[in-house]
Coordinates of C-alpha atoms in Angstrom, one line a residue:
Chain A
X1 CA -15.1 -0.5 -26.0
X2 CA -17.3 -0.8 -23.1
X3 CA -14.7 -0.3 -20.6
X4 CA -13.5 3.4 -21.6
X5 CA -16.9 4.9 -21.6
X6 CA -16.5 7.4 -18.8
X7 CA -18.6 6.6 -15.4
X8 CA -18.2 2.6 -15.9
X9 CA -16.2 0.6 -13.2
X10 CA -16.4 -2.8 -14.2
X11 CA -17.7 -5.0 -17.3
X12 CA -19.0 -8.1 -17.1
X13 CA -18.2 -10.3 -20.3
X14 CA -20.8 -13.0 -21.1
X15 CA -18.7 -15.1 -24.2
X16 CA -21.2 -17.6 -25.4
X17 CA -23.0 -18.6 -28.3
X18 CA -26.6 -18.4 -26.7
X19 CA -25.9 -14.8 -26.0
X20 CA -25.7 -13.9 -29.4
X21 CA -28.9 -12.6 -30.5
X22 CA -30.0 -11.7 -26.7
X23 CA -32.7 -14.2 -26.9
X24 CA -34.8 -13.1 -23.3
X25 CA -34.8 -17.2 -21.9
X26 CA -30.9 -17.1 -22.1
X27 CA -30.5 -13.4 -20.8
X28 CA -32.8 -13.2 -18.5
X29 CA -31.0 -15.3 -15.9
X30 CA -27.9 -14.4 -16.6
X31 CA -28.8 -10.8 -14.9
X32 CA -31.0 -12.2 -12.5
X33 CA -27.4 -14.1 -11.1
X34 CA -25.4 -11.2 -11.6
X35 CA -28.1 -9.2 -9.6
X36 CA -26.8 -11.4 -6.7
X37 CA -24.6 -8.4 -5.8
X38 CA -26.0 -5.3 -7.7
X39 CA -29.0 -3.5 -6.6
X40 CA -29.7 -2.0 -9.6
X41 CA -30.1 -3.2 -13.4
X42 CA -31.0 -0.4 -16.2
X43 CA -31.5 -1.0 -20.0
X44 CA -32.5 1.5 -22.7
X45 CA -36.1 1.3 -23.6
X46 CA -35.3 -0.3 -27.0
X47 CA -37.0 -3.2 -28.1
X48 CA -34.1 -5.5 -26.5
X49 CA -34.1 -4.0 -23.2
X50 CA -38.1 -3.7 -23.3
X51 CA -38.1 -7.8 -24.3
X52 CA -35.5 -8.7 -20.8
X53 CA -36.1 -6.1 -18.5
X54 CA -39.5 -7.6 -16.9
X55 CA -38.2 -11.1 -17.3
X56 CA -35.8 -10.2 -15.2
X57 CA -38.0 -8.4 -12.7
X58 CA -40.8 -11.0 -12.8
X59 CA -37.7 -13.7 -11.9
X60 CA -36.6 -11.5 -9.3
X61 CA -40.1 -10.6 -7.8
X62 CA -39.6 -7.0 -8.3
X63 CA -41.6 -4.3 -10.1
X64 CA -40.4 -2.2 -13.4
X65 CA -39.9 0.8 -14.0
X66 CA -40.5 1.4 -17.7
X67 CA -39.0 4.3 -20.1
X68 CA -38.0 6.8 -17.6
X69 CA -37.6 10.2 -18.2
X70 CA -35.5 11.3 -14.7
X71 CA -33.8 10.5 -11.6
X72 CA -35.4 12.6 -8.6
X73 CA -34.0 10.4 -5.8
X74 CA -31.9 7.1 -5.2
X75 CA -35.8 4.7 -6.0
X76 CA -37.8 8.0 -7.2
X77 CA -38.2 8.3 -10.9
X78 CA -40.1 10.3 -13.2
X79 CA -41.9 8.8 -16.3
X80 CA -44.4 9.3 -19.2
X81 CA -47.8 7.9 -18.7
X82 CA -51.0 8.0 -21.3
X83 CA -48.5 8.2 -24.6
X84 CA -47.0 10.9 -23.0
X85 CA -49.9 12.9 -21.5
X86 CA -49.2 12.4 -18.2
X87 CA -45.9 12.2 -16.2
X88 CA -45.8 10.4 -13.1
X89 CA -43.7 10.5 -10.1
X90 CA -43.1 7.0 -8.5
X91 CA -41.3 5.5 -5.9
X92 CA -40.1 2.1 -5.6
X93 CA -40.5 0.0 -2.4
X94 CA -38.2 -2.7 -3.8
X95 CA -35.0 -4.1 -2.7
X96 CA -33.4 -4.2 -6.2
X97 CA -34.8 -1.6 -9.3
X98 CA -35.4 -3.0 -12.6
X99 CA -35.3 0.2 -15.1
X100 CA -35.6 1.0 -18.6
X101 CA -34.4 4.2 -19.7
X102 CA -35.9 6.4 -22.4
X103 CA -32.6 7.5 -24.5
X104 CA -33.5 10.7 -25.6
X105 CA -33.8 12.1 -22.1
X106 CA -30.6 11.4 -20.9
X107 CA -27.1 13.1 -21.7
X108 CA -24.9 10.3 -23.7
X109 CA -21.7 9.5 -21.5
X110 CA -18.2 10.1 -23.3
X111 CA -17.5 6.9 -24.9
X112 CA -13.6 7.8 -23.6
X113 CA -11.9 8.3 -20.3
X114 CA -12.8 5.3 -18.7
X115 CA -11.0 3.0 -17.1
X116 CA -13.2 -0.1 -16.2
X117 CA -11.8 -3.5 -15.1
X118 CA -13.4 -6.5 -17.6
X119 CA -14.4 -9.4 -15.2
X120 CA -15.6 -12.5 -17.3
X121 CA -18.8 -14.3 -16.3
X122 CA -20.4 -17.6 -17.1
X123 CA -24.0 -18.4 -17.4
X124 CA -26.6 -21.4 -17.4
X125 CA -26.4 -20.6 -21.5
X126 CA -29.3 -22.1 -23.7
X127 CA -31.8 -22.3 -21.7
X128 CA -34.0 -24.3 -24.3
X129 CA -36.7 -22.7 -24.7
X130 CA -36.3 -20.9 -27.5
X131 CA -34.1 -20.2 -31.1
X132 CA -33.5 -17.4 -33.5
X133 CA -34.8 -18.3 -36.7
X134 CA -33.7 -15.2 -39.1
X135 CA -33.5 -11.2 -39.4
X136 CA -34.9 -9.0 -42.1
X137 CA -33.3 -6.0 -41.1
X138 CA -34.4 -2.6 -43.6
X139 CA -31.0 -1.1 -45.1
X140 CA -30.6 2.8 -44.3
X141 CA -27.8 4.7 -45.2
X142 CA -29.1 7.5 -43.4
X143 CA -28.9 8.1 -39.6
X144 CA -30.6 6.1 -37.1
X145 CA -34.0 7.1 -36.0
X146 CA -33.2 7.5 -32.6
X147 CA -30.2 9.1 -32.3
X148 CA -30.6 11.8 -35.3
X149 CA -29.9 15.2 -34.6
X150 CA -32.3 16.2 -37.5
X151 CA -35.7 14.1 -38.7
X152 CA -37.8 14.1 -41.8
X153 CA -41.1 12.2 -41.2
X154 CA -43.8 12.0 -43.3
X155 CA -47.6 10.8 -43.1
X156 CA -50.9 9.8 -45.3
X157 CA -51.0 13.0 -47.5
X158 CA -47.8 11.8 -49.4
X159 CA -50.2 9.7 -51.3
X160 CA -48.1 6.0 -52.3
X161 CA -44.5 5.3 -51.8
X162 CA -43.0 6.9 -54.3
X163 CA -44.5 10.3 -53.9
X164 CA -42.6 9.7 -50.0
X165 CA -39.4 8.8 -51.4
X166 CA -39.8 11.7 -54.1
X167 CA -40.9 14.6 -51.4
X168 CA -38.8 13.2 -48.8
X169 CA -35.8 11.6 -49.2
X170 CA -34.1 14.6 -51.0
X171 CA -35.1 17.0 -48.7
X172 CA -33.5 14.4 -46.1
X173 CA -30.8 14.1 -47.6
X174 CA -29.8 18.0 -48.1
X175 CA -30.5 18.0 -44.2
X176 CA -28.2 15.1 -43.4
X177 CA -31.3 13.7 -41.4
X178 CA -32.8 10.5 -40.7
X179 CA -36.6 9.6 -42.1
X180 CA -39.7 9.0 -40.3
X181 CA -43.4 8.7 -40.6
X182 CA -46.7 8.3 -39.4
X183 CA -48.5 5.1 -38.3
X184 CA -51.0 6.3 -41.3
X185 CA -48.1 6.3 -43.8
X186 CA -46.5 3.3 -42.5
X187 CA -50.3 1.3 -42.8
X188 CA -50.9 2.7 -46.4
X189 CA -47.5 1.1 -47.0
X190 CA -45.2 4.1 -47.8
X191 CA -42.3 2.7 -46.4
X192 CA -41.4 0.0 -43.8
X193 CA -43.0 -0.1 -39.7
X194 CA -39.4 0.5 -38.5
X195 CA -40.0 4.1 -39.9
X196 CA -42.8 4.6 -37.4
X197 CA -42.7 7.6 -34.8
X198 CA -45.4 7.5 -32.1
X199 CA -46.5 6.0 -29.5
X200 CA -46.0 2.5 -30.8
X201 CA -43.5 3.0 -33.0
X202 CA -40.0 5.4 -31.5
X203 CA -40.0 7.8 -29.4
X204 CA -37.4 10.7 -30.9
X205 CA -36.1 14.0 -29.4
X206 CA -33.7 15.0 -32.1
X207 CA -32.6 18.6 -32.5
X208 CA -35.3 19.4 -35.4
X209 CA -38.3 17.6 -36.6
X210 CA -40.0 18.3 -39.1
X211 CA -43.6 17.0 -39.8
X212 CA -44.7 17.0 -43.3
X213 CA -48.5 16.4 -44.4
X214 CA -48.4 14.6 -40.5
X215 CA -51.9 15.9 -38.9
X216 CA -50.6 15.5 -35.6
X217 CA -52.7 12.9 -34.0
X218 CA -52.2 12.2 -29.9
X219 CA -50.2 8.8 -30.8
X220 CA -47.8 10.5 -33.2
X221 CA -47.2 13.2 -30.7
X222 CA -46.3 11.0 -28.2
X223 CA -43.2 10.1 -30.2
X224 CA -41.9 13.5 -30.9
X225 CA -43.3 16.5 -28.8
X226 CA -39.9 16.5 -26.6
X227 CA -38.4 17.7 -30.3
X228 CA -36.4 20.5 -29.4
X229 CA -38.0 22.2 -32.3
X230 CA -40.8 20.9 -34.1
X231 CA -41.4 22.5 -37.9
X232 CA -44.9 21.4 -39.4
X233 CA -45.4 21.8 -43.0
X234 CA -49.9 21.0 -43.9
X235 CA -52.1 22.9 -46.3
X236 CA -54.5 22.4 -43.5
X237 CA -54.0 25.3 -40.8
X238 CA -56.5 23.8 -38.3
X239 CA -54.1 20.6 -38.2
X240 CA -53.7 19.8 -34.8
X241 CA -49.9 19.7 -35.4
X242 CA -49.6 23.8 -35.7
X243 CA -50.6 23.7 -31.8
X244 CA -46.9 21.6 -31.1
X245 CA -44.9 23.2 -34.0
X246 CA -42.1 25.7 -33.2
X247 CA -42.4 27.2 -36.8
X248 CA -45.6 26.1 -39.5
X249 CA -45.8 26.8 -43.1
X250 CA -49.3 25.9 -44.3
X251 CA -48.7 25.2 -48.1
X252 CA -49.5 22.1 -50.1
X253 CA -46.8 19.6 -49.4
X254 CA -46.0 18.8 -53.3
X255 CA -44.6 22.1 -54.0
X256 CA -43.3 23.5 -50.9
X257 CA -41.3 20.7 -49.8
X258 CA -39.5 20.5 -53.2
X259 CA -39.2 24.5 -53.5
X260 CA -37.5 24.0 -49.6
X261 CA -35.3 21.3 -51.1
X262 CA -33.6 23.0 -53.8
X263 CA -33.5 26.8 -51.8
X264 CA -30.9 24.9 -49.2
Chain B
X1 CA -55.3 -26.3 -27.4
X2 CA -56.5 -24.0 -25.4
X3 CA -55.8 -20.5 -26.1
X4 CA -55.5 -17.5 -23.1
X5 CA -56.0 -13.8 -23.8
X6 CA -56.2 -11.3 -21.4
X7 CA -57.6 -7.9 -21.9
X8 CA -57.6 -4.5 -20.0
X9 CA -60.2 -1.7 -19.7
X10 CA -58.7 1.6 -20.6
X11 CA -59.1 4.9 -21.8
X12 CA -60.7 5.1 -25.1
X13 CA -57.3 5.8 -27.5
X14 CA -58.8 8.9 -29.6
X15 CA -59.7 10.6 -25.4
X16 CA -57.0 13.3 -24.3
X17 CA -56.3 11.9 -21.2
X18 CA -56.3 15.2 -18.6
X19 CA -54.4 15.1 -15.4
X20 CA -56.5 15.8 -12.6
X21 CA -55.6 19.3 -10.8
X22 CA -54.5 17.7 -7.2
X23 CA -51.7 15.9 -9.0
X24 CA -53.4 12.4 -7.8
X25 CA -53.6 10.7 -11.3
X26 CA -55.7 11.0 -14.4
X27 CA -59.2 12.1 -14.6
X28 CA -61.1 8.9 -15.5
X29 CA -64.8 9.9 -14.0
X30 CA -67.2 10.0 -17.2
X31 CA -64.6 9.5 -20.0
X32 CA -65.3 6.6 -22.7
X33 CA -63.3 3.5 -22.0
X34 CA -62.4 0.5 -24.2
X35 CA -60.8 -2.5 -24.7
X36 CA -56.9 -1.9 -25.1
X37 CA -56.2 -1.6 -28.8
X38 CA -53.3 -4.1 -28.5
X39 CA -55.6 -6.6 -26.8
X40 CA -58.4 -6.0 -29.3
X41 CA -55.3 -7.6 -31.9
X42 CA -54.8 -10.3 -29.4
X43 CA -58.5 -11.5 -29.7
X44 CA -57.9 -11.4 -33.1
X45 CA -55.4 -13.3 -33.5
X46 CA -56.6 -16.0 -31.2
X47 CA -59.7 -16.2 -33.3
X48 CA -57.8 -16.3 -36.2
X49 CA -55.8 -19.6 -34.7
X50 CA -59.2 -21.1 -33.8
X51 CA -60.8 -20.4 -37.4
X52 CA -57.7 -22.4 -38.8
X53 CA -58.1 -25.0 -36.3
X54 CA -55.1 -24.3 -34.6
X55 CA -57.0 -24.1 -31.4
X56 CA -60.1 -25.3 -29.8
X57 CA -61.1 -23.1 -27.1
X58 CA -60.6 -19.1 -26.5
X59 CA -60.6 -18.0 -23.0
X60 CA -60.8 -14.3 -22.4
X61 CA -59.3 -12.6 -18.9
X62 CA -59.6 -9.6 -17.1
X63 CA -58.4 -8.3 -14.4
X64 CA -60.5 -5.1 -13.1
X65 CA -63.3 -3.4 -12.0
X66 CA -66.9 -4.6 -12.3
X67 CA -66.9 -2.5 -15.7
X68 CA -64.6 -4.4 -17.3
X69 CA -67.1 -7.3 -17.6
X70 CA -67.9 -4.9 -21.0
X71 CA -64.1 -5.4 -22.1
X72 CA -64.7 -9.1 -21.7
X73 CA -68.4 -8.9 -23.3
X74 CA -66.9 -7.5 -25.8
X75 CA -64.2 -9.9 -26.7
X76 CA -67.0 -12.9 -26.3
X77 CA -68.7 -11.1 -29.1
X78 CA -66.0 -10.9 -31.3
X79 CA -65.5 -15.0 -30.6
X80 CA -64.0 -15.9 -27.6
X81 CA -66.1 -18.6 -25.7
X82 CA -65.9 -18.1 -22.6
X83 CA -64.5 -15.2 -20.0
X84 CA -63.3 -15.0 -16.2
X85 CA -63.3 -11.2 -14.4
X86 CA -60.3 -11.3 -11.3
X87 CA -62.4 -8.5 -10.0
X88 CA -61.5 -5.8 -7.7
X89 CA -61.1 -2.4 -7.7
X90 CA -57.5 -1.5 -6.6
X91 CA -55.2 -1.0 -9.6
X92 CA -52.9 -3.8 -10.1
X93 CA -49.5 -3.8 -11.3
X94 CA -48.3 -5.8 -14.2
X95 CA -46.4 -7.9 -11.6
X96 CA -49.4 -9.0 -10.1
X97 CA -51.8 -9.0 -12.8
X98 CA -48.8 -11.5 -14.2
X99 CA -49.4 -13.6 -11.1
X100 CA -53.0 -14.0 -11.3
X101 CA -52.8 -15.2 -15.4
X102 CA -49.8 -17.4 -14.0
X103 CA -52.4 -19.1 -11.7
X104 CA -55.3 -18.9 -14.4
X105 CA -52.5 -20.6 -16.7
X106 CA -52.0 -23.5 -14.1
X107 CA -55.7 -24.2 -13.8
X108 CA -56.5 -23.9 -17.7
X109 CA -53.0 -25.6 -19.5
X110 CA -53.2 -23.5 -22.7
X111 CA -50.9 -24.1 -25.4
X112 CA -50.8 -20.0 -25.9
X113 CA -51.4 -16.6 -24.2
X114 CA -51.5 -14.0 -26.4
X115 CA -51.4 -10.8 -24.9
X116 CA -51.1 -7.1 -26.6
X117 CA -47.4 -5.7 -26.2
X118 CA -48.3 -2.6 -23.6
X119 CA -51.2 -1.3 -22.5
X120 CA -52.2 2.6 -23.4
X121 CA -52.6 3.9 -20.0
X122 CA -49.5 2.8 -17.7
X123 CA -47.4 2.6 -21.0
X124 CA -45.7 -0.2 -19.1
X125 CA -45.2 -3.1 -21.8
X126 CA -44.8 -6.0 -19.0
X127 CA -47.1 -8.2 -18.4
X128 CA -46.5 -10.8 -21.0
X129 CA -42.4 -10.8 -20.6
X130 CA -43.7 -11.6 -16.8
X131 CA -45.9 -13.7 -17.3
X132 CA -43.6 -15.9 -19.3
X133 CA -40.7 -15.4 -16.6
X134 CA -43.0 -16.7 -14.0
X135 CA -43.9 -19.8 -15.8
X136 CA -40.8 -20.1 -17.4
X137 CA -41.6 -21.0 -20.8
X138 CA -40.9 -18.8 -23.8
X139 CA -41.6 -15.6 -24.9
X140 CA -42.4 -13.9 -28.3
X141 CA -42.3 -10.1 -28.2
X142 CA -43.8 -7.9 -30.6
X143 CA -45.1 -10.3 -32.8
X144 CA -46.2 -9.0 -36.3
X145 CA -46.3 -12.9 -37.1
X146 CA -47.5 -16.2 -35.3
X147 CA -47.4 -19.8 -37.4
X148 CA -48.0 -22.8 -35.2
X149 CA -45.9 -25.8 -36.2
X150 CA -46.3 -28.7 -34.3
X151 CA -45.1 -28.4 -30.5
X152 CA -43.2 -24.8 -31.6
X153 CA -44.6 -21.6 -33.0
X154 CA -42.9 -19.4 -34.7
X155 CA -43.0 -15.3 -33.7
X156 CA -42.1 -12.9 -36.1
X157 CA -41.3 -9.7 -33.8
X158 CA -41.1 -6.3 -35.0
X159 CA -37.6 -5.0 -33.4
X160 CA -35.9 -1.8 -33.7
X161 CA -33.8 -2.3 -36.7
X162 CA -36.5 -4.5 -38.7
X163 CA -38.1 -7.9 -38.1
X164 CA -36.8 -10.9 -36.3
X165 CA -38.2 -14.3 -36.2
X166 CA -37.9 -16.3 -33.2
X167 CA -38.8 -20.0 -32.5
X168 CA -40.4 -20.8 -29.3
X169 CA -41.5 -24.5 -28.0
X170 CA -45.3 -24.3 -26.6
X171 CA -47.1 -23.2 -24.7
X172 CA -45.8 -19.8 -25.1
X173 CA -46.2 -16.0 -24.4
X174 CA -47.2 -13.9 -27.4
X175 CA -47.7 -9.9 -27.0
X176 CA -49.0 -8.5 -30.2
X177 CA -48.2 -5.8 -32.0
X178 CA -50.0 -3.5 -34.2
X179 CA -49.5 -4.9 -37.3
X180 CA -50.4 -8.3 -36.7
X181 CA -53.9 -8.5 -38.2
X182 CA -56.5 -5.7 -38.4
X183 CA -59.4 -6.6 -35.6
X184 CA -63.0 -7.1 -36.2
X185 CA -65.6 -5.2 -35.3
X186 CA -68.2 -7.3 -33.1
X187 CA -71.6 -7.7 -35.6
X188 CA -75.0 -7.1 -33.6
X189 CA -76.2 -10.5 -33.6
X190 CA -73.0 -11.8 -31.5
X191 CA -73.0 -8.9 -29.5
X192 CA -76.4 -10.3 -28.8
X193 CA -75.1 -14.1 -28.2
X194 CA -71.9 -13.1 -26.4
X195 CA -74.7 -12.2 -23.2
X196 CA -75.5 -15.8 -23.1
X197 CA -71.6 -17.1 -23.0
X198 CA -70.2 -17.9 -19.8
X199 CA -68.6 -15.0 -17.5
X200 CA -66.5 -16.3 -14.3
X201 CA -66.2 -13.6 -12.1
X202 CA -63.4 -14.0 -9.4
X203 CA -61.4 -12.4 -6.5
X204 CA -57.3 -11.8 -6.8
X205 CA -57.8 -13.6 -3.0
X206 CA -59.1 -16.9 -5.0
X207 CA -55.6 -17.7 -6.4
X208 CA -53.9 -16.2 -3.7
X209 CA -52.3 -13.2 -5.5
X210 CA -51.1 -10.2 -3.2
X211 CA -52.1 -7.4 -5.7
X212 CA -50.5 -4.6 -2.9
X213 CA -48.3 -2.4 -5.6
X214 CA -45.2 -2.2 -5.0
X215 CA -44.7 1.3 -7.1
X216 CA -45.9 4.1 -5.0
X217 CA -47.4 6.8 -7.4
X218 CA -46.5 10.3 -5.4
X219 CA -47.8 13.0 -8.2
X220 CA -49.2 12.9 -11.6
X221 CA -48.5 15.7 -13.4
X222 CA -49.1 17.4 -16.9
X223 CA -46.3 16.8 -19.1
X224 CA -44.2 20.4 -20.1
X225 CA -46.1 22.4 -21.8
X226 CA -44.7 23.9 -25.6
X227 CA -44.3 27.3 -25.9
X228 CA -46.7 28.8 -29.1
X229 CA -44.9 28.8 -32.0
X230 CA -45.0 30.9 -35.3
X231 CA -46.3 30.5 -38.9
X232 CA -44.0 32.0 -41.6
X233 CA -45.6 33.2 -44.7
X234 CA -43.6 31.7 -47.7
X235 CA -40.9 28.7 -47.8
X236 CA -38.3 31.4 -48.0
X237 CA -39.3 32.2 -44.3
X238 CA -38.6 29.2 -43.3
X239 CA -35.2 28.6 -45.2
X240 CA -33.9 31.9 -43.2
X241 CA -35.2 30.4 -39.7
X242 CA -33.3 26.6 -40.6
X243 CA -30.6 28.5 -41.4
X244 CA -30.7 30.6 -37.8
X245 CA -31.3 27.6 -36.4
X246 CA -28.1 26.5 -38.1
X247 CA -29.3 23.3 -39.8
X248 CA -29.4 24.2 -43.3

């Protein structure tokens, strides 16, 4: 599938079992051979490309660029500093870039039209040093996180878990959008950390976010303000998340997120 | 075994970092500073390993001003035993600051490093994936989990669709992440004995570690600023604006 996304000339084709769960000991040098004749190796800031990227640097004594958010020149880059609150212009003075891209700022190419040539490579393999163990991956019907056009999140004022799935969910689910929450909601146990928007949790741009009983603290902004639109719903008007928000409603939570639910 | 954990001086995490007006970089003159909250988890968790007898020694380093002698103050006082300070005042990249923990690795032989997963002000999450790299040993990412088995410890890391757990032969590179433990606060009477624990202070030039960065930083600027938005009265308001904005 690789090879019709529009823009990509060749794919490289790694077949082997200590690939498979992208373990960094094994990858890592695998790119660093490859970079042999490539100047340039990008990954999207996800946790897997955050885990290889600076093993692959560090191996090839080169800095990284983390998470950035443009391309002003062929080694100038833009990208967020202080969760966010800050955006810094840097250039590179190394022979070969080592990038992460944040997903959400960039266009996705057309995953058809291309035409690339499929070139298979070997590597060293198992490098020894390490083994995956198991996954405990949380089941979601709904979309992903980080590529939803529309997100529900929800923070501490939703009281236990199943107020959040009561309030939330259905409201989610009339919306078509994916569910998210606040490192507050997420450490009182509402529902699991993959949920978390912020600073350390995802970093989201969909279409429409909307915030509900989320006070709007600097580390939870830092996941969402690049929300095209940002709708707050908090009974308190001085939250700090009215100052971001595109549209606010202050009501209490409990009866105007189910009123919104069954009006759409 | 020995256990490594290196901490950073940053901005206090509650401070609203503001961007200086000539573009050069943040305005740090008079604002609080602290230890990295990821490294504060770090120290933690190191403690932790050492209160189970999992370890027998806690080495704290930083890499830093003068100042950050308080970041490593503070870490004695919350347990660690001893400290070294790599000090100098150019800000070093995670490449080098990896370089300098390599060389304090080869003089000290720990079994771990644990090291928090990014730090709050460069946002770079690095250091420890370099770290590891440069030694070549193992790395566990992210880590929400770390049991010590023997010659391997197990990391569970906290990945994008869930959890993952990974098994890595020692010594190995641990970044925590927030949820490993919950931190202790440092009570008054260790405050008062981490004084008397022993602080190292070094140069970058002692383990031969060129810290020139290799990044050149040409503006710092504020990040696009939101236009005001509005408040609608009633939930019927904001049906009608979804619905312009063609969601609902």
């Amino acid at each position: 599938a690789a090879a019709k996304i529009a823009g990509v000339a060749k794919v490289h084709v790694a077949d082997n079992a200590a690939y498979e769960h992208a373990l960094a000991e094994n990858v890592a040098p695998l790119i660093v051979d490859l970079m042999g004749h490539h100047d340039a190796f990008l990954a999207p800031a996800t946790t897997t490309g955050k885990n290889v990227a600076p093993r692959v640097a560090a191996l090839l004594d080169v800095a990284q660029l983390s998470d950035i958010l443009s391309v002003e020149g062929e080694k100038t880059f833009t990208r967020p500093i202080y969760a966010g609150n800050a955006i810094a212009t840097v250039e590179s003075s190394d022979a070969k870039l080592v990038i992460t891209v944040r997903g959400t700022a960039f266009e996705k190419a057309a995953a058809e039209g291309g035409s690339a040539a499929i070139e298979d490579v070997a590597g060293a393999g198992d490098a020894g040093l390490s083994s995956f163990v198991g996954a405990e991956l949380a089941k979601s019907e709904r979309p992903e996180l980080t590529s939803a056009k529309v997100i529900v999140s929800g923070g501490r004022a939703l009281k236990d878990s199943e107020t959040f799935e009561q309030v939330i969910l259905p409201l989610a689910d009339k919306l078509g959008a994916a569910v998210g929450a606040s490192r507050a909601a997420v450490d009182a146990g509402y529902v699991p950390n993959d949920y978390q928007v912020g600073q350390t949790g995802k970093i989201v741009a969909p279409e429409v976010y909307i915030a509900v009983g989320i006070s709007g603290a600097i580390q939870h902004l830092a996941g969402m303000k690049d929300s095209k639109t940002i709708i707050a719903i908090n009974k308190d008007e001085d939250a700090p998340i009215f100052q971001v928000a595109d549209v606010g409603l202050v009501a209490d939570l409990f009866t105007a997120v189910p009123e919104l639910t069954g009006k759409l | 075994m020995k256990i490594i954990v290196p901490v950073k001086r940053v901005i206090d995490y509650n401070v609203k970092p503001r961007v200086k007006s000539d573009g050069t970089g943040v305005d740090l003159a008079n604002v609080k500073m602290s230890m990295n909250p990821f490294d504060e988890i770090a120290v933690e968790e190191a403690i932790r390993l050492k209160e189970a007898g999992k370890a027998e020694e806690i080495i704290a380093v930083s890499v830093g001003p003068a100042k950050a002698q308080e970041t490593l103050r503070t870490a004695l006082a919350m347990g660690a035993d001893r400290a070294i300070l790599v000090e100098t005042d150019e800000e070093v990249e995670p490449l080098a600051v990896a370089k300098i923990l390599k060389a304090i690795v080869g003089e000290e032989n720990p079994g771990l490093v644990i090291l928090g997963k990014q730090a709050i002000d460069d946002d770079s999450n690095q250091t420890g994936q370099m770290l590891a790299a440069l030694l070549g040993r193992p790395q566990g990412t992210f880590a929400s989990k770390v049991e010590i088995d023997g010659d391997s410890v197990a990391v569970t890391r906290e990945v994008d669709g869930g959890l993952e757990t990974v098994k890595l032969a020692m010594p190995a590179i641990v970044t925590t992440d927030l949820r490993l433990n919950e931190p202790r606060y440092a009570s008054l009477p260790n405050i008062m004995k981490a004084k008397k624990k022993p602080l190292d202070s070094k140069s970058p030039a002692d383990y031969g570690v060129e810290i020139a960065p290799r990044l050149k930083t040409l503006k710092v600027s504020e990040p696009p600023v939101r236009q005001a938005g509005i408040k609608v009265e009633d939930v019927d308001a904001l049906v009608a604006k979804l619905k312009e904005m063609g969601v609902a």
